[in-house]
């Protein structure tokens, strides 16, 4: 448990980092403004006042040779390198010069620089958004690299934000990158979001998803939210258009779609459930695409976004894209609801306010629930991996490995019997029966799994089955994680 | 007695794990529930628990008599909230998809 002093120091650090970032953004806009004025002045003085007045009606002057050598003094709205860099997307009617200038003006915040955030950031930087904010408090791990394409083997241990910055700067140095090397917290969320035009939720947990959605509503930012697990992904654009809370013509928020969080034990992370790199990559790339679509939208097409609503206007419904890599069809688009009239965040009856958010009175962790490590066995029913390694291997004891078949086939101890935990005592016991584990009541039974949670549940089930011999079923504490740490360092660290 | 209703039900986002690891199921349910009312989605959810779900972890699918929070129900590619939710009366050959929301990234 961190002390309150630690927490205060952490809060102060975050506050400082946050203010520094706001200063950086403000200075960048100041630089832009000064440069625009400079460009304007030099264009005026180069051509003389009378000539510039003619330009509006006549053909635009081809910049002379002197101007061409120096993009600063060019009359063109983009520099010569920008035309080259973005030409392939600018020649499409969907983007054009108009869209490119909209992108250049745009400030995009990416929360989470992992499997979704890396590809999303790469494509947005490539497309030439003016300002790209990166937020993440984690450091790069080797197990990230199969999918988090902005990181690199040589940058393991570095903060994800700094690592992605190196990659992105090499890709496109024209972008103004803002680094937020910390996790999003309710206290500072609003002041960070206010600096941007649109937000991408590239995080990996319901707590952050609710916090990001609430903050997007409070700061009137459209939100592009995506998620992925195993072979599937989901994508939804929320709070678009970002009307004030209570206005049913705004797009629905995350709470409109998911008013109640899922039970904590039903939430699987990529580390637990697995993730195929290209699957999360596809979803991150789609987020960049949706962000570009929102940022370059023509005002004519934004009829619903103008203040005067046409009499026939319908509340905006969201649309959920579901990607399932191993199904047919792989993509599916689902019509979703409009804003919920009793939504806790975006309706007239809202309880989420700027004050409740910044004061920390909304406890997102409690709202989403937490899973506590399993602890269902008494001390004598638990054995350390080290002690288990000392036991003779003979026919007096059985080792039951309750990991699933796929993990068991990656690595297993010789002589162990695989009975995957089914999530339920009765059904698991009947599987154990089928595998012959229960045949001899007198044998000592040791149960092992990856981290030491399921093994306790299985050991408990077996103890209750054999009430007469409670002492002879034991769990191996912390499972193969402890086995690798304390007994066999060569054990695969998958 | 109403005719049985043929349906396609699909499970995705991890829910397929609870239904014998099979995503798509062609099923046929009674045209009426025990009370003689036309079969709706609420009845379908009960029917699936009793007849199709072999996994004992019912709480991963239903909670308080409806699907658990975090599960979306889609009727013919629309969120069931647009179709009357649990009261939607099933039609022959409807496609009902149960999606567990994902959070990884």
Coordinates of C-alpha atoms in Angstrom, one line a residue:
Chain A
X1 CA 0.0 0.0 0.0
X2 CA 1.6 3.3 -1.0
X3 CA 1.8 5.8 1.8
X4 CA -0.2 9.0 1.5
X5 CA 3.1 10.9 1.1
X6 CA 4.0 8.8 -1.9
X7 CA 0.5 9.4 -3.3
X8 CA 0.9 13.1 -2.8
X9 CA 4.3 13.1 -4.5
X10 CA 2.9 11.1 -7.4
X11 CA 0.0 13.6 -7.7
X12 CA 2.4 16.5 -7.6
X13 CA 4.5 14.9 -10.3
X14 CA 1.5 14.4 -12.5
X15 CA 0.3 17.9 -11.9
X16 CA 3.8 19.2 -12.9
X17 CA 4.0 17.0 -16.0
X18 CA 0.5 18.1 -17.0
X19 CA 1.3 21.8 -16.6
X20 CA 4.5 21.4 -18.6
X21 CA 2.5 19.7 -21.4
X22 CA 0.0 22.5 -21.4
X23 CA 2.8 25.1 -21.7
X24 CA 4.4 23.1 -24.5
X25 CA 1.1 23.1 -26.4
X26 CA 0.5 26.8 -25.8
X27 CA 4.1 27.6 -27.0
X28 CA 3.6 25.5 -30.1
X29 CA 0.4 27.4 -31.0
X30 CA 2.3 30.6 -30.3
X31 CA 5.1 29.6 -32.6
X32 CA 2.6 28.7 -35.3
X33 CA 0.8 32.0 -35.1
X34 CA 4.1 33.9 -35.2
X35 CA 5.2 31.9 -38.2
X36 CA 1.9 32.6 -40.0
X37 CA 2.3 36.3 -39.4
X38 CA 6.0 36.2 -40.5
X39 CA 5.0 34.4 -43.7
X40 CA 2.3 36.8 -44.4
X41 CA 4.5 39.9 -43.8
X42 CA 7.3 38.5 -46.0
X43 CA 4.8 37.6 -48.8
X44 CA 3.4 41.2 -48.6
X45 CA 6.8 42.8 -48.7
X46 CA 8.1 40.5 -51.5
X47 CA 5.3 41.4 -53.9
X48 CA 4.4 44.9 -52.8
X49 CA 1.0 46.0 -51.6
X50 CA -0.7 46.8 -55.0
X51 CA 0.2 43.4 -56.4
X52 CA -1.1 41.4 -53.5
X53 CA -4.4 43.2 -53.8
X54 CA -4.7 41.9 -57.4
X55 CA -4.0 38.3 -56.4
X56 CA -7.5 37.7 -55.2
X57 CA -9.0 38.3 -58.6
X58 CA -6.2 37.3 -60.9
X59 CA -4.5 33.9 -61.3
X60 CA -2.4 33.3 -58.3
X61 CA 1.2 34.2 -58.9
X62 CA 3.5 31.3 -59.4
X63 CA 6.0 31.8 -56.6
X64 CA 9.2 33.1 -58.1
X65 CA 12.5 31.2 -58.0
X66 CA 13.6 33.0 -54.8
X67 CA 10.4 32.0 -53.0
X68 CA 10.7 28.4 -54.1
X69 CA 14.0 28.0 -52.4
X70 CA 12.5 29.1 -49.1
X71 CA 9.1 27.6 -48.2
X72 CA 8.8 30.1 -45.4
X73 CA 8.2 32.9 -47.9
X74 CA 6.0 30.9 -50.2
X75 CA 2.4 31.9 -50.6
X76 CA 1.3 28.3 -50.7
X77 CA -0.5 27.1 -47.5
X78 CA 1.8 24.1 -47.2
X79 CA 5.5 23.7 -47.5
X80 CA 7.0 22.0 -50.5
X81 CA 7.9 19.0 -48.4
X82 CA 4.4 18.8 -47.1
X83 CA 3.0 18.7 -50.7
X84 CA 5.4 15.8 -51.4
X85 CA 4.8 14.0 -48.2
X86 CA 1.0 14.2 -48.2
X87 CA 0.3 14.4 -52.0
X88 CA -0.9 10.8 -52.3
X89 CA -3.7 11.4 -49.9
X90 CA -4.3 15.0 -50.9
X91 CA -5.2 14.1 -54.5
X92 CA -8.3 12.2 -53.3
X93 CA -11.5 14.3 -53.1
X94 CA -12.1 12.9 -49.6
X95 CA -9.0 14.8 -48.3
X96 CA -7.9 17.5 -50.8
X97 CA -6.0 20.6 -49.7
X98 CA -9.0 21.4 -47.4
X99 CA -8.7 18.1 -45.5
X100 CA -4.9 18.3 -45.3
X101 CA -5.2 21.7 -43.7
X102 CA -7.8 20.4 -41.3
X103 CA -5.4 17.6 -40.3
X104 CA -2.5 20.1 -39.9
X105 CA -4.7 22.1 -37.6
X106 CA -5.9 19.1 -35.6
X107 CA -4.7 18.0 -32.1
X108 CA -5.2 14.3 -31.5
X109 CA -4.8 12.6 -28.1
X110 CA -4.0 8.9 -28.0
X111 CA -4.5 7.3 -24.6
X112 CA -2.6 4.0 -24.4
X113 CA 0.4 3.4 -26.6
X114 CA 0.1 -0.3 -26.9
X115 CA -1.3 -2.7 -29.5
X116 CA -4.0 -0.2 -30.6
X117 CA -2.1 3.0 -29.9
X118 CA 1.0 2.2 -31.9
X119 CA -0.6 1.6 -35.3
X120 CA -3.1 4.4 -34.7
X121 CA -0.3 6.9 -33.8
X122 CA 1.8 5.7 -36.8
X123 CA -1.0 6.4 -39.4
X124 CA -2.0 9.7 -37.8
X125 CA 1.6 10.9 -37.7
X126 CA 2.0 9.7 -41.3
X127 CA -1.1 11.6 -42.3
X128 CA 0.2 14.8 -41.0
X129 CA -1.9 15.7 -38.0
X130 CA -0.5 18.9 -36.5
X131 CA -0.3 17.8 -32.9
X132 CA -0.2 14.2 -31.6
X133 CA -0.4 13.6 -27.8
X134 CA 0.7 10.2 -26.5
X135 CA -0.3 9.1 -23.0
X136 CA 0.8 5.9 -21.3
X137 CA 2.5 5.2 -17.9
X138 CA 4.0 1.8 -18.9
X139 CA 7.4 0.7 -20.1
X140 CA 8.1 -1.5 -23.1
X141 CA 8.3 -5.2 -22.4
X142 CA 9.6 -7.9 -24.7
X143 CA 6.1 -9.5 -24.7
X144 CA 4.7 -6.3 -26.3
X145 CA 6.8 -6.4 -29.4
X146 CA 4.8 -8.9 -31.5
X147 CA 2.0 -6.3 -31.8
X148 CA 3.1 -2.9 -30.5
X149 CA 4.8 -1.9 -33.7
X150 CA 6.2 1.5 -32.6
X151 CA 8.4 -0.1 -30.0
X152 CA 11.7 -1.9 -30.6
X153 CA 13.9 -4.6 -29.0
X154 CA 16.5 -2.0 -28.2
X155 CA 14.0 0.1 -26.3
X156 CA 12.7 -2.6 -23.9
X157 CA 12.5 -0.9 -20.5
X158 CA 12.0 2.6 -21.9
X159 CA 8.7 4.4 -21.3
X160 CA 6.2 3.5 -24.0
X161 CA 5.6 7.2 -24.7
X162 CA 9.3 7.9 -25.3
X163 CA 9.8 4.7 -27.3
X164 CA 6.8 5.6 -29.6
X165 CA 8.1 9.2 -29.9
X166 CA 11.4 7.9 -31.3
X167 CA 9.6 5.8 -33.9
X168 CA 7.1 8.5 -34.8
X169 CA 9.7 11.3 -35.0
X170 CA 11.7 9.2 -37.4
X171 CA 8.5 8.6 -39.4
X172 CA 7.4 12.2 -39.5
X173 CA 9.3 15.0 -37.8
X174 CA 6.8 17.6 -39.0
X175 CA 4.3 16.6 -36.3
X176 CA 4.3 18.3 -32.9
X177 CA 4.4 15.4 -30.4
X178 CA 3.3 15.9 -26.8
X179 CA 4.5 13.3 -24.3
X180 CA 2.3 12.4 -21.3
X181 CA 4.4 9.6 -19.7
X182 CA 1.8 8.8 -17.0
X183 CA -1.5 7.0 -16.7
X184 CA -4.7 8.9 -17.1
X185 CA -6.2 9.9 -13.7
X186 CA -9.6 11.5 -13.0
X187 CA -7.9 14.5 -11.3
X188 CA -6.1 15.6 -14.5
X189 CA -8.1 14.1 -17.3
X190 CA -10.1 17.2 -18.1
X191 CA -7.2 19.6 -18.2
X192 CA -5.4 17.2 -20.6
X193 CA -8.4 16.5 -22.9
X194 CA -9.2 20.2 -23.2
X195 CA -5.9 20.7 -25.1
X196 CA -7.1 18.4 -27.9
X197 CA -9.8 18.1 -30.6
X198 CA -10.4 14.3 -30.6
X199 CA -9.5 11.4 -28.4
X200 CA -8.6 7.8 -29.2
X201 CA -9.2 5.2 -26.5
X202 CA -6.4 2.7 -27.0
X203 CA -6.5 1.4 -23.4
X204 CA -7.1 -2.1 -22.1
X205 CA -9.5 -2.0 -19.2
X206 CA -13.1 -1.0 -18.4
X207 CA -12.0 1.5 -15.7
X208 CA -10.1 3.6 -18.2
X209 CA -12.8 3.2 -20.9
X210 CA -15.4 4.8 -18.6
X211 CA -13.1 7.5 -17.4
X212 CA -12.1 8.4 -21.0
X213 CA -15.7 8.5 -22.2
X214 CA -16.9 10.6 -19.2
X215 CA -14.0 13.1 -19.8
X216 CA -14.7 13.2 -23.6
X217 CA -18.4 14.1 -22.8
X218 CA -17.3 16.8 -20.3
X219 CA -14.8 18.4 -22.7
X220 CA -17.0 17.9 -25.8
X221 CA -14.5 15.8 -27.7
X222 CA -15.5 13.0 -30.2
X223 CA -14.1 9.7 -29.0
X224 CA -12.8 6.8 -31.2
X225 CA -12.9 3.7 -29.0
X226 CA -11.5 0.3 -29.9
X227 CA -10.6 -3.0 -28.2
X228 CA -9.3 -6.4 -29.1
X229 CA -8.8 -9.8 -27.6
X230 CA -7.6 -13.1 -29.0
X231 CA -8.9 -13.1 -32.6
X232 CA -11.6 -10.4 -32.3
X233 CA -11.9 -6.6 -32.2
X234 CA -14.6 -4.0 -31.7
X235 CA -14.7 -0.3 -32.8
X236 CA -17.2 2.5 -32.1
X237 CA -17.1 6.2 -32.6
X238 CA -18.7 7.9 -29.5
X239 CA -19.9 11.4 -28.6
X240 CA -20.0 12.4 -32.2
X241 CA -21.2 15.0 -32.7
X242 CA -20.1 16.1 -29.2
X243 CA -23.2 18.0 -28.1
X244 CA -23.5 19.2 -24.5
X245 CA -24.9 16.8 -22.0
X246 CA -28.7 16.7 -22.2
X247 CA -28.8 17.3 -25.9
X248 CA -30.2 14.1 -27.4
X249 CA -28.8 15.1 -30.9
X250 CA -25.3 14.4 -29.7
X251 CA -23.8 11.0 -30.3
X252 CA -24.1 8.4 -27.6
X253 CA -21.3 7.9 -25.1
X254 CA -19.8 4.7 -23.7
X255 CA -22.2 4.7 -20.8
X256 CA -25.2 4.9 -23.2
X257 CA -24.1 1.7 -24.8
X258 CA -22.8 0.0 -21.6
X259 CA -24.5 1.6 -18.6
X260 CA -23.2 -1.2 -16.3
X261 CA -19.7 -2.5 -16.3
X262 CA -19.1 -6.2 -16.8
X263 CA -18.4 -8.4 -13.8
X264 CA -14.7 -8.0 -13.0
X265 CA -14.1 -11.7 -13.3
X266 CA -15.4 -11.7 -16.9
X267 CA -12.8 -9.2 -18.0
X268 CA -9.8 -10.8 -19.7
X269 CA -6.6 -9.0 -20.5
X270 CA -4.4 -9.7 -23.5
X271 CA -1.9 -11.3 -21.1
X272 CA -4.5 -13.7 -19.8
X273 CA -6.5 -14.4 -22.9
X274 CA -3.9 -13.9 -25.6
X275 CA -4.0 -11.6 -28.7
X276 CA -3.0 -12.0 -32.3
X277 CA -0.8 -9.1 -33.4
X278 CA -2.5 -8.3 -36.7
X279 CA -6.0 -8.4 -35.1
X280 CA -5.2 -5.6 -32.6
X281 CA -3.3 -3.9 -35.4
X282 CA -6.3 -3.8 -37.7
X283 CA -8.4 -2.2 -35.0
X284 CA -5.7 0.5 -34.3
X285 CA -5.4 1.3 -38.0
X286 CA -9.2 1.6 -38.2
X287 CA -9.1 4.0 -35.3
X288 CA -6.7 6.2 -37.2
X289 CA -9.0 6.0 -40.2
X290 CA -12.1 7.0 -38.2
X291 CA -10.2 9.9 -36.6
X292 CA -9.1 11.2 -40.0
X293 CA -12.8 10.9 -41.2
X294 CA -14.0 12.9 -38.3
X295 CA -11.3 15.6 -38.6
X296 CA -11.7 16.1 -42.4
X297 CA -15.4 16.0 -42.5
X298 CA -16.9 18.6 -44.8
X299 CA -19.1 21.2 -43.1
X300 CA -21.9 20.5 -45.7
X301 CA -21.9 16.9 -44.5
X302 CA -22.2 18.1 -41.0
X303 CA -25.7 19.2 -41.3
X304 CA -26.5 17.6 -38.0
X305 CA -23.6 19.4 -36.3
X306 CA -24.9 22.9 -37.1
X307 CA -26.7 24.6 -34.3
X308 CA -30.0 25.0 -36.1
X309 CA -31.4 21.5 -36.2
X310 CA -33.6 20.7 -39.2
X311 CA -37.1 19.8 -38.1
X312 CA -36.7 16.3 -39.4
X313 CA -33.3 15.6 -37.6
X314 CA -33.1 12.3 -35.9
X315 CA -30.9 11.6 -32.8
X316 CA -27.6 10.2 -34.0
X317 CA -27.2 6.5 -33.6
X318 CA -23.8 5.0 -33.2
X319 CA -22.5 2.1 -35.2
X320 CA -20.4 -0.8 -33.8
X321 CA -17.9 -2.5 -36.0
X322 CA -17.1 -6.1 -35.0
X323 CA -14.1 -7.8 -36.5
X324 CA -13.7 -11.6 -36.1
X325 CA -10.6 -12.8 -37.8
X326 CA -11.6 -16.5 -38.0
X327 CA -15.3 -16.1 -38.8
X328 CA -17.1 -15.4 -42.0
X329 CA -17.9 -12.7 -42.7
X330 CA -14.9 -11.2 -40.8
X331 CA -16.5 -7.7 -40.5
X332 CA -19.9 -6.8 -39.4
X333 CA -21.5 -3.4 -38.7
X334 CA -24.2 -3.2 -36.1
X335 CA -26.7 -0.3 -35.7
X336 CA -26.6 0.9 -32.1
X337 CA -28.7 3.2 -30.0
X338 CA -28.7 7.0 -29.8
X339 CA -28.1 8.9 -26.5
X340 CA -29.8 7.4 -23.5
X341 CA -32.3 9.8 -21.9
X342 CA -31.1 8.7 -18.4
X343 CA -27.4 8.3 -19.1
X344 CA -25.2 9.0 -16.1
X345 CA -22.8 11.0 -18.2
X346 CA -24.4 12.7 -21.2
X347 CA -28.1 13.1 -20.3
X348 CA -29.9 15.9 -18.5
X349 CA -30.0 13.6 -15.5
X350 CA -26.3 13.1 -15.4
X351 CA -24.4 12.5 -12.2
X352 CA -20.9 12.7 -13.8
X353 CA -19.8 16.3 -13.7
X354 CA -16.5 18.1 -14.0
X355 CA -16.4 18.6 -10.2
X356 CA -17.3 15.0 -9.3
X357 CA -14.6 13.9 -11.8
X358 CA -11.7 16.2 -10.7
X359 CA -12.4 15.8 -7.0
X360 CA -11.9 12.1 -7.3
X361 CA -15.3 11.3 -5.9
X362 CA -16.1 9.0 -8.8
X363 CA -14.3 5.8 -8.0
X364 CA -13.8 4.1 -11.3
X365 CA -12.0 1.1 -9.8
X366 CA -14.8 0.5 -7.4
X367 CA -17.4 1.0 -10.1
X368 CA -15.9 -1.6 -12.3
X369 CA -15.1 -3.9 -9.4
X370 CA -11.8 -5.6 -8.8
X371 CA -10.6 -9.2 -8.8
X372 CA -8.7 -10.2 -5.8
X373 CA -6.2 -13.0 -6.0
X374 CA -7.8 -16.4 -5.1
X375 CA -7.1 -17.4 -1.5
X376 CA -9.3 -20.4 -0.6
X377 CA -7.0 -22.9 0.9
X378 CA -5.5 -23.2 4.4
X379 CA -1.8 -22.9 4.8
X380 CA -1.1 -26.6 5.1
X381 CA -2.8 -27.2 1.8
X382 CA -0.3 -25.1 0.0
X383 CA 3.2 -26.0 -1.0
X384 CA 5.9 -23.9 -2.5
X385 CA 7.4 -24.8 -5.9
X386 CA 10.7 -25.3 -4.2
X387 CA 9.3 -27.8 -1.7
X388 CA 7.5 -29.6 -4.4
X389 CA 10.7 -30.0 -6.4
X390 CA 12.2 -31.8 -3.4
X391 CA 9.6 -34.5 -3.3
X392 CA 10.4 -37.9 -4.8
X393 CA 8.7 -38.6 -8.0
X394 CA 7.0 -42.0 -7.4
X395 CA 3.7 -43.5 -7.8
X396 CA 2.6 -42.2 -4.4
X397 CA 1.8 -38.8 -5.8
X398 CA 0.1 -37.3 -8.8
X399 CA 0.7 -33.9 -10.3
X400 CA -2.5 -32.5 -11.9
X401 CA -1.9 -29.5 -14.3
X402 CA -5.1 -27.5 -14.7
X403 CA -3.9 -25.1 -17.4
X404 CA -5.8 -25.4 -20.8
X405 CA -4.6 -27.8 -23.4
X406 CA -2.8 -25.2 -25.5
X407 CA -0.6 -24.0 -22.6
X408 CA 0.0 -27.6 -21.5
X409 CA 1.3 -28.4 -25.0
X410 CA 3.7 -25.5 -24.8
X411 CA 5.4 -26.9 -21.8
X412 CA 4.5 -29.5 -19.1
X413 CA 6.3 -31.5 -16.4
X414 CA 6.8 -35.2 -17.3
X415 CA 4.2 -37.5 -15.7
X416 CA 1.7 -34.7 -15.0
X417 CA -1.9 -35.2 -15.9
X418 CA -3.7 -32.4 -17.7
X419 CA -7.2 -31.7 -16.5
X420 CA -8.0 -28.1 -17.5
X421 CA -10.0 -26.1 -14.9
X422 CA -13.6 -25.7 -16.2
X423 CA -14.6 -22.9 -13.9
X424 CA -16.9 -25.2 -11.9
X425 CA -16.1 -27.8 -9.2
X426 CA -18.6 -30.5 -10.3
X427 CA -17.7 -30.4 -14.0
X428 CA -14.0 -30.3 -13.3
X429 CA -14.2 -33.3 -10.8
X430 CA -16.0 -35.3 -13.4
X431 CA -13.3 -34.5 -16.0
X432 CA -10.6 -35.5 -13.4
X433 CA -12.5 -38.7 -12.8
X434 CA -12.4 -39.4 -16.6
X435 CA -8.7 -38.9 -16.6
X436 CA -8.2 -41.4 -13.8
X437 CA -7.0 -38.9 -11.3
X438 CA -9.5 -40.0 -8.6
X439 CA -8.8 -43.7 -8.9
X440 CA -6.6 -44.0 -5.8
X441 CA -7.8 -42.0 -2.8
X442 CA -4.6 -42.7 -0.9
X443 CA -2.3 -41.0 -3.4
X444 CA -1.2 -37.4 -2.7
X445 CA -2.5 -35.0 -5.2
X446 CA -0.7 -31.8 -6.2
X447 CA -2.4 -29.2 -8.4
X448 CA -0.6 -26.7 -10.5
X449 CA -1.5 -23.9 -13.0
X450 CA 0.1 -20.8 -14.5
X451 CA -0.2 -18.4 -11.6
X452 CA -1.7 -20.3 -8.7
X453 CA -5.3 -19.2 -8.8
X454 CA -7.2 -22.0 -10.7
X455 CA -5.0 -24.6 -8.9
X456 CA -6.5 -23.5 -5.6
X457 CA -10.0 -23.8 -6.8
X458 CA -9.3 -27.2 -8.2
X459 CA -7.6 -28.3 -5.0
X460 CA -10.5 -27.0 -3.0
X461 CA -13.0 -29.0 -5.2
X462 CA -11.0 -32.1 -4.7
X463 CA -10.7 -31.7 -0.9
X464 CA -14.4 -31.3 -0.7
X465 CA -14.9 -34.5 -2.7
X466 CA -12.5 -36.3 -0.3
X467 CA -13.6 -34.9 3.0
X468 CA -12.0 -37.9 4.8
X469 CA -8.5 -37.2 3.6
X470 CA -8.3 -33.4 3.5
X471 CA -4.5 -33.2 3.9
X472 CA -3.4 -35.0 0.8
X473 CA -4.5 -32.6 -1.9
X474 CA -2.2 -29.5 -2.2
X475 CA -1.9 -26.6 -4.5
X476 CA 1.5 -25.4 -5.7
X477 CA 1.7 -21.8 -4.6
X478 CA 2.0 -19.3 -7.5
X479 CA 2.1 -22.2 -10.0
X480 CA 4.6 -22.3 -12.8
X481 CA 5.5 -18.6 -12.3
X482 CA 7.1 -19.7 -9.0
X483 CA 8.5 -22.8 -10.6
X484 CA 10.4 -20.7 -13.1
X485 CA 11.6 -18.2 -10.5
X486 CA 12.6 -20.7 -7.8
X487 CA 13.3 -24.0 -9.4
X488 CA 13.8 -24.0 -13.2
X489 CA 14.8 -20.7 -14.8
X490 CA 14.7 -22.4 -18.2
X491 CA 10.9 -22.9 -17.9
X492 CA 9.3 -21.1 -20.8
X493 CA 8.1 -17.6 -19.8
X494 CA 5.3 -17.3 -22.3
Chain B
X1 CA -49.9 -24.7 -30.9
X2 CA -47.6 -22.3 -32.8
X3 CA -45.0 -23.7 -35.2
X4 CA -41.4 -24.0 -34.0
X5 CA -39.3 -21.0 -34.9
X6 CA -36.0 -21.7 -36.8
X7 CA -33.2 -19.3 -35.8
X8 CA -29.5 -18.7 -36.2
X9 CA -27.8 -17.8 -33.0
X10 CA -24.2 -16.7 -32.8
X11 CA -21.8 -16.2 -29.9
X12 CA -18.7 -14.0 -30.1
X13 CA -16.3 -12.0 -28.1
X14 CA -15.5 -15.1 -26.0
X15 CA -19.1 -16.2 -25.3
X16 CA -18.6 -19.1 -27.8
X17 CA -16.4 -20.7 -25.1
X18 CA -19.6 -21.3 -23.0
X19 CA -21.4 -22.9 -26.0
X20 CA -19.1 -25.8 -26.9
X21 CA -16.6 -23.5 -28.6
X22 CA -19.0 -23.1 -31.5
X23 CA -19.8 -19.7 -32.8
X24 CA -22.8 -20.4 -35.0
X25 CA -25.8 -22.6 -34.0
X26 CA -28.9 -23.3 -36.1
X27 CA -31.6 -24.0 -33.7
X28 CA -35.4 -24.3 -33.5
X29 CA -37.3 -23.1 -30.5
X30 CA -41.0 -23.6 -29.6
X31 CA -43.3 -21.0 -31.0
X32 CA -44.7 -20.3 -27.6
X33 CA -43.4 -20.1 -24.1
X34 CA -44.9 -22.0 -21.1
X35 CA -47.6 -19.4 -20.7
X36 CA -48.7 -19.6 -24.3
X37 CA -47.2 -16.2 -25.3
X38 CA -45.3 -15.8 -28.5
X39 CA -41.6 -16.7 -27.9
X40 CA -39.5 -13.5 -27.4
X41 CA -35.8 -12.9 -26.7
X42 CA -36.3 -13.3 -22.9
X43 CA -37.6 -16.8 -23.6
X44 CA -34.8 -17.5 -26.0
X45 CA -32.2 -16.6 -23.4
X46 CA -33.8 -19.1 -20.9
X47 CA -34.1 -21.7 -23.7
X48 CA -30.4 -21.3 -24.5
X49 CA -29.4 -21.8 -20.9
X50 CA -31.5 -24.9 -20.6
X51 CA -30.8 -26.5 -23.9
X52 CA -27.7 -25.3 -25.6
X53 CA -25.3 -24.2 -22.9
X54 CA -23.3 -27.2 -21.7
X55 CA -20.9 -25.0 -19.6
X56 CA -22.0 -24.8 -15.9
X57 CA -20.9 -21.1 -15.6
X58 CA -24.4 -19.7 -16.3
X59 CA -23.4 -16.5 -14.5
X60 CA -21.0 -15.7 -17.4
X61 CA -24.0 -15.4 -19.6
X62 CA -27.0 -14.4 -17.5
X63 CA -27.5 -12.3 -14.4
X64 CA -30.8 -11.2 -12.8
X65 CA -32.8 -12.9 -15.5
X66 CA -31.2 -11.2 -18.4
X67 CA -27.9 -11.2 -20.2
X68 CA -25.1 -10.1 -17.9
X69 CA -23.7 -6.5 -18.2
X70 CA -21.1 -6.4 -21.0
X71 CA -23.1 -8.7 -23.3
X72 CA -24.7 -7.0 -26.3
X73 CA -27.7 -8.7 -28.0
X74 CA -28.0 -8.0 -31.7
X75 CA -31.1 -8.9 -33.6
X76 CA -30.6 -9.0 -37.4
X77 CA -27.6 -6.6 -37.1
X78 CA -29.3 -4.1 -34.8
X79 CA -28.8 -3.6 -31.1
X80 CA -31.8 -5.2 -29.4
X81 CA -32.5 -1.9 -27.7
X82 CA -33.7 -0.7 -31.1
X83 CA -36.0 -3.7 -31.4
X84 CA -37.8 -3.8 -28.0
X85 CA -35.1 -5.6 -26.1
X86 CA -36.2 -8.8 -24.3
X87 CA -39.8 -8.4 -25.5
X88 CA -38.9 -8.6 -29.2
X89 CA -41.0 -11.5 -30.6
X90 CA -38.8 -13.8 -32.6
X91 CA -39.6 -14.4 -36.3
X92 CA -38.6 -17.4 -38.3
X93 CA -35.0 -17.2 -39.6
X94 CA -34.0 -14.3 -37.3
X95 CA -30.3 -13.9 -36.6
X96 CA -29.5 -13.3 -33.0
X97 CA -25.9 -12.5 -32.0
X98 CA -24.6 -12.4 -28.4
X99 CA -21.4 -10.4 -28.2
X100 CA -19.3 -10.1 -25.1
X101 CA -17.5 -6.7 -25.1
X102 CA -13.8 -6.8 -25.3
X103 CA -11.5 -4.5 -23.3
X104 CA -8.0 -5.5 -24.4
X105 CA -5.8 -3.3 -26.4

